[in-house]
Amino acid sequence: MERFWTEDVSTGIHYQINSESALTWHQARKSCQKQNAELLSITAIHEQAYIGELTKNFSLAFWIGLSTLNFNSGWQWAGGSPFRYLKWAPG
């Protein structure tokens, strides 16, 4: 299974890319939480570029932590980061 942690040395943030698990969003989030982590929140252009480099050789889609679980609150990052950076995906 392709699963590893890598650190962005400029921010100290660690990322795990798990490319072989077929999980729902909720299962993926629970898996992260069991590891004392959270699904990805993309909050800055630097982070988007870093993640783009980590995933550029995969032809897969990955879960991120953006959701509308609380319909009245709108879009939210799972870890509680403010939803201010809007260019996290093309288009």
JSON list of C-alpha atoms in Angstrom, two decimals:
[
{"chain": "A", "resi": 1, "resn": "MET", "atom": "CA", "xyz": [0.00, 0.00, 0.00]},
{"chain": "A", "resi": 2, "resn": "GLU", "atom": "CA", "xyz": [1.27, 3.45, -0.94]},
{"chain": "A", "resi": 3, "resn": "ARG", "atom": "CA", "xyz": [1.06, 5.35, 2.33]},
{"chain": "A", "resi": 4, "resn": "PHE", "atom": "CA", "xyz": [3.63, 7.76, 3.68]},
{"chain": "A", "resi": 5, "resn": "TRP", "atom": "CA", "xyz": [4.08, 10.93, 5.65]},
{"chain": "A", "resi": 6, "resn": "THR", "atom": "CA", "xyz": [6.11, 13.77, 4.25]},
{"chain": "A", "resi": 7, "resn": "GLU", "atom": "CA", "xyz": [6.91, 17.13, 5.81]},
{"chain": "A", "resi": 8, "resn": "ASP", "atom": "CA", "xyz": [6.80, 20.51, 4.13]},
{"chain": "A", "resi": 9, "resn": "VAL", "atom": "CA", "xyz": [9.96, 21.87, 5.76]},
{"chain": "A", "resi": 10, "resn": "SER", "atom": "CA", "xyz": [8.95, 25.49, 5.15]},
{"chain": "A", "resi": 11, "resn": "THR", "atom": "CA", "xyz": [5.77, 25.10, 7.23]},
{"chain": "A", "resi": 12, "resn": "GLY", "atom": "CA", "xyz": [6.43, 22.03, 9.39]},
{"chain": "A", "resi": 13, "resn": "ILE", "atom": "CA", "xyz": [3.12, 20.52, 8.23]},
{"chain": "A", "resi": 14, "resn": "HIS", "atom": "CA", "xyz": [3.04, 16.76, 7.61]},
{"chain": "A", "resi": 15, "resn": "TYR", "atom": "CA", "xyz": [1.02, 15.16, 4.81]},
{"chain": "A", "resi": 16, "resn": "GLN", "atom": "CA", "xyz": [0.03, 11.56, 4.15]},
{"chain": "A", "resi": 17, "resn": "ILE", "atom": "CA", "xyz": [-0.88, 10.44, 0.64]},
{"chain": "A", "resi": 18, "resn": "ASN", "atom": "CA", "xyz": [-2.90, 7.24, 0.69]},
{"chain": "A", "resi": 19, "resn": "SER", "atom": "CA", "xyz": [-3.44, 6.17, -2.91]},
{"chain": "A", "resi": 20, "resn": "GLU", "atom": "CA", "xyz": [-4.77, 2.64, -2.53]},
{"chain": "A", "resi": 21, "resn": "SER", "atom": "CA", "xyz": [-7.65, 2.86, -0.08]},
{"chain": "A", "resi": 22, "resn": "ALA", "atom": "CA", "xyz": [-11.17, 3.01, -1.46]},
{"chain": "A", "resi": 23, "resn": "LEU", "atom": "CA", "xyz": [-12.83, 4.93, 1.36]},
{"chain": "A", "resi": 24, "resn": "THR", "atom": "CA", "xyz": [-15.80, 7.24, 1.60]},
{"chain": "A", "resi": 25, "resn": "TRP", "atom": "CA", "xyz": [-15.14, 10.81, 2.75]},
{"chain": "A", "resi": 26, "resn": "HIS", "atom": "CA", "xyz": [-16.35, 9.93, 6.26]},
{"chain": "A", "resi": 27, "resn": "GLN", "atom": "CA", "xyz": [-14.15, 6.81, 6.40]},
{"chain": "A", "resi": 28, "resn": "ALA", "atom": "CA", "xyz": [-11.13, 8.77, 5.18]},
{"chain": "A", "resi": 29, "resn": "ARG", "atom": "CA", "xyz": [-11.71, 11.43, 7.83]},
{"chain": "A", "resi": 30, "resn": "LYS", "atom": "CA", "xyz": [-12.06, 8.81, 10.56]},
{"chain": "A", "resi": 31, "resn": "SER", "atom": "CA", "xyz": [-8.82, 7.16, 9.38]},
{"chain": "A", "resi": 32, "resn": "CYS", "atom": "CA", "xyz": [-7.05, 10.52, 9.66]},
{"chain": "A", "resi": 33, "resn": "GLN", "atom": "CA", "xyz": [-8.50, 11.18, 13.11]},
{"chain": "A", "resi": 34, "resn": "LYS", "atom": "CA", "xyz": [-7.32, 7.76, 14.34]},
{"chain": "A", "resi": 35, "resn": "GLN", "atom": "CA", "xyz": [-3.81, 8.96, 13.43]},
{"chain": "A", "resi": 36, "resn": "ASN", "atom": "CA", "xyz": [-4.31, 12.24, 15.32]},
{"chain": "A", "resi": 37, "resn": "ALA", "atom": "CA", "xyz": [-4.63, 14.08, 12.01]},
{"chain": "A", "resi": 38, "resn": "GLU", "atom": "CA", "xyz": [-7.30, 15.60, 9.77]},
{"chain": "A", "resi": 39, "resn": "LEU", "atom": "CA", "xyz": [-8.16, 15.61, 6.07]},
{"chain": "A", "resi": 40, "resn": "LEU", "atom": "CA", "xyz": [-6.32, 18.22, 4.04]},
{"chain": "A", "resi": 41, "resn": "SER", "atom": "CA", "xyz": [-7.30, 21.87, 4.27]},
{"chain": "A", "resi": 42, "resn": "ILE", "atom": "CA", "xyz": [-5.81, 24.01, 1.51]},
{"chain": "A", "resi": 43, "resn": "THR", "atom": "CA", "xyz": [-5.51, 27.48, 2.98]},
{"chain": "A", "resi": 44, "resn": "ALA", "atom": "CA", "xyz": [-2.73, 29.15, 0.96]},
{"chain": "A", "resi": 45, "resn": "ILE", "atom": "CA", "xyz": [-1.19, 29.15, -2.51]},
{"chain": "A", "resi": 46, "resn": "HIS", "atom": "CA", "xyz": [2.06, 27.67, -1.12]},
{"chain": "A", "resi": 47, "resn": "GLU", "atom": "CA", "xyz": [0.14, 24.71, 0.29]},
{"chain": "A", "resi": 48, "resn": "GLN", "atom": "CA", "xyz": [-1.71, 24.21, -2.99]},
{"chain": "A", "resi": 49, "resn": "ALA", "atom": "CA", "xyz": [1.58, 24.18, -4.91]},
{"chain": "A", "resi": 50, "resn": "TYR", "atom": "CA", "xyz": [3.17, 21.76, -2.43]},
{"chain": "A", "resi": 51, "resn": "ILE", "atom": "CA", "xyz": [0.23, 19.34, -2.63]},
{"chain": "A", "resi": 52, "resn": "GLY", "atom": "CA", "xyz": [0.22, 19.65, -6.41]},
{"chain": "A", "resi": 53, "resn": "GLU", "atom": "CA", "xyz": [3.84, 18.49, -6.49]},
{"chain": "A", "resi": 54, "resn": "LEU", "atom": "CA", "xyz": [3.11, 15.59, -4.11]},
{"chain": "A", "resi": 55, "resn": "THR", "atom": "CA", "xyz": [0.20, 14.33, -6.19]},
{"chain": "A", "resi": 56, "resn": "LYS", "atom": "CA", "xyz": [1.25, 15.19, -9.76]},
{"chain": "A", "resi": 57, "resn": "ASN", "atom": "CA", "xyz": [2.24, 11.60, -10.62]},
{"chain": "A", "resi": 58, "resn": "PHE", "atom": "CA", "xyz": [-1.08, 10.11, -9.50]},
{"chain": "A", "resi": 59, "resn": "SER", "atom": "CA", "xyz": [-4.05, 9.79, -11.85]},
{"chain": "A", "resi": 60, "resn": "LEU", "atom": "CA", "xyz": [-6.42, 9.64, -8.90]},
{"chain": "A", "resi": 61, "resn": "ALA", "atom": "CA", "xyz": [-8.68, 11.99, -7.03]},
{"chain": "A", "resi": 62, "resn": "PHE", "atom": "CA", "xyz": [-8.01, 12.43, -3.31]},
{"chain": "A", "resi": 63, "resn": "TRP", "atom": "CA", "xyz": [-10.35, 13.44, -0.51]},
{"chain": "A", "resi": 64, "resn": "ILE", "atom": "CA", "xyz": [-9.79, 16.83, 1.08]},
{"chain": "A", "resi": 65, "resn": "GLY", "atom": "CA", "xyz": [-11.42, 18.20, 4.21]},
{"chain": "A", "resi": 66, "resn": "LEU", "atom": "CA", "xyz": [-13.86, 20.61, 2.57]},
{"chain": "A", "resi": 67, "resn": "SER", "atom": "CA", "xyz": [-17.51, 19.81, 3.25]},
{"chain": "A", "resi": 68, "resn": "THR", "atom": "CA", "xyz": [-20.98, 21.16, 3.86]},
{"chain": "A", "resi": 69, "resn": "LEU", "atom": "CA", "xyz": [-21.82, 18.78, 6.70]},
{"chain": "A", "resi": 70, "resn": "ASN", "atom": "CA", "xyz": [-23.57, 21.63, 8.49]},
{"chain": "A", "resi": 71, "resn": "PHE", "atom": "CA", "xyz": [-25.87, 22.96, 5.78]},
{"chain": "A", "resi": 72, "resn": "ASN", "atom": "CA", "xyz": [-26.58, 26.22, 7.63]},
{"chain": "A", "resi": 73, "resn": "SER", "atom": "CA", "xyz": [-22.88, 27.05, 7.94]},
{"chain": "A", "resi": 74, "resn": "GLY", "atom": "CA", "xyz": [-21.95, 26.51, 4.28]},
{"chain": "A", "resi": 75, "resn": "TRP", "atom": "CA", "xyz": [-18.56, 25.20, 3.20]},
{"chain": "A", "resi": 76, "resn": "GLN", "atom": "CA", "xyz": [-16.10, 24.42, 6.00]},
{"chain": "A", "resi": 77, "resn": "TRP", "atom": "CA", "xyz": [-12.71, 22.77, 6.35]},
{"chain": "A", "resi": 78, "resn": "ALA", "atom": "CA", "xyz": [-12.87, 19.66, 8.53]},
{"chain": "A", "resi": 79, "resn": "GLY", "atom": "CA", "xyz": [-10.05, 20.82, 10.80]},
{"chain": "A", "resi": 80, "resn": "GLY", "atom": "CA", "xyz": [-11.69, 24.16, 11.49]},
{"chain": "A", "resi": 81, "resn": "SER", "atom": "CA", "xyz": [-9.40, 26.30, 9.30]},
{"chain": "A", "resi": 82, "resn": "PRO", "atom": "CA", "xyz": [-11.16, 29.39, 7.96]},
{"chain": "A", "resi": 83, "resn": "PHE", "atom": "CA", "xyz": [-12.51, 29.01, 4.41]},
{"chain": "A", "resi": 84, "resn": "ARG", "atom": "CA", "xyz": [-10.75, 32.03, 2.92]},
{"chain": "A", "resi": 85, "resn": "TYR", "atom": "CA", "xyz": [-8.51, 30.60, 0.19]},
{"chain": "A", "resi": 86, "resn": "LEU", "atom": "CA", "xyz": [-10.79, 29.87, -2.75]},
{"chain": "A", "resi": 87, "resn": "LYS", "atom": "CA", "xyz": [-8.43, 28.79, -5.54]},
{"chain": "A", "resi": 88, "resn": "TRP", "atom": "CA", "xyz": [-7.84, 25.24, -4.25]},
{"chain": "A", "resi": 89, "resn": "ALA", "atom": "CA", "xyz": [-8.92, 23.58, -7.51]},
{"chain": "A", "resi": 90, "resn": "PRO", "atom": "CA", "xyz": [-8.85, 24.50, -11.20]},
{"chain": "A", "resi": 91, "resn": "GLY", "atom": "CA", "xyz": [-11.94, 26.10, -12.70]}
]
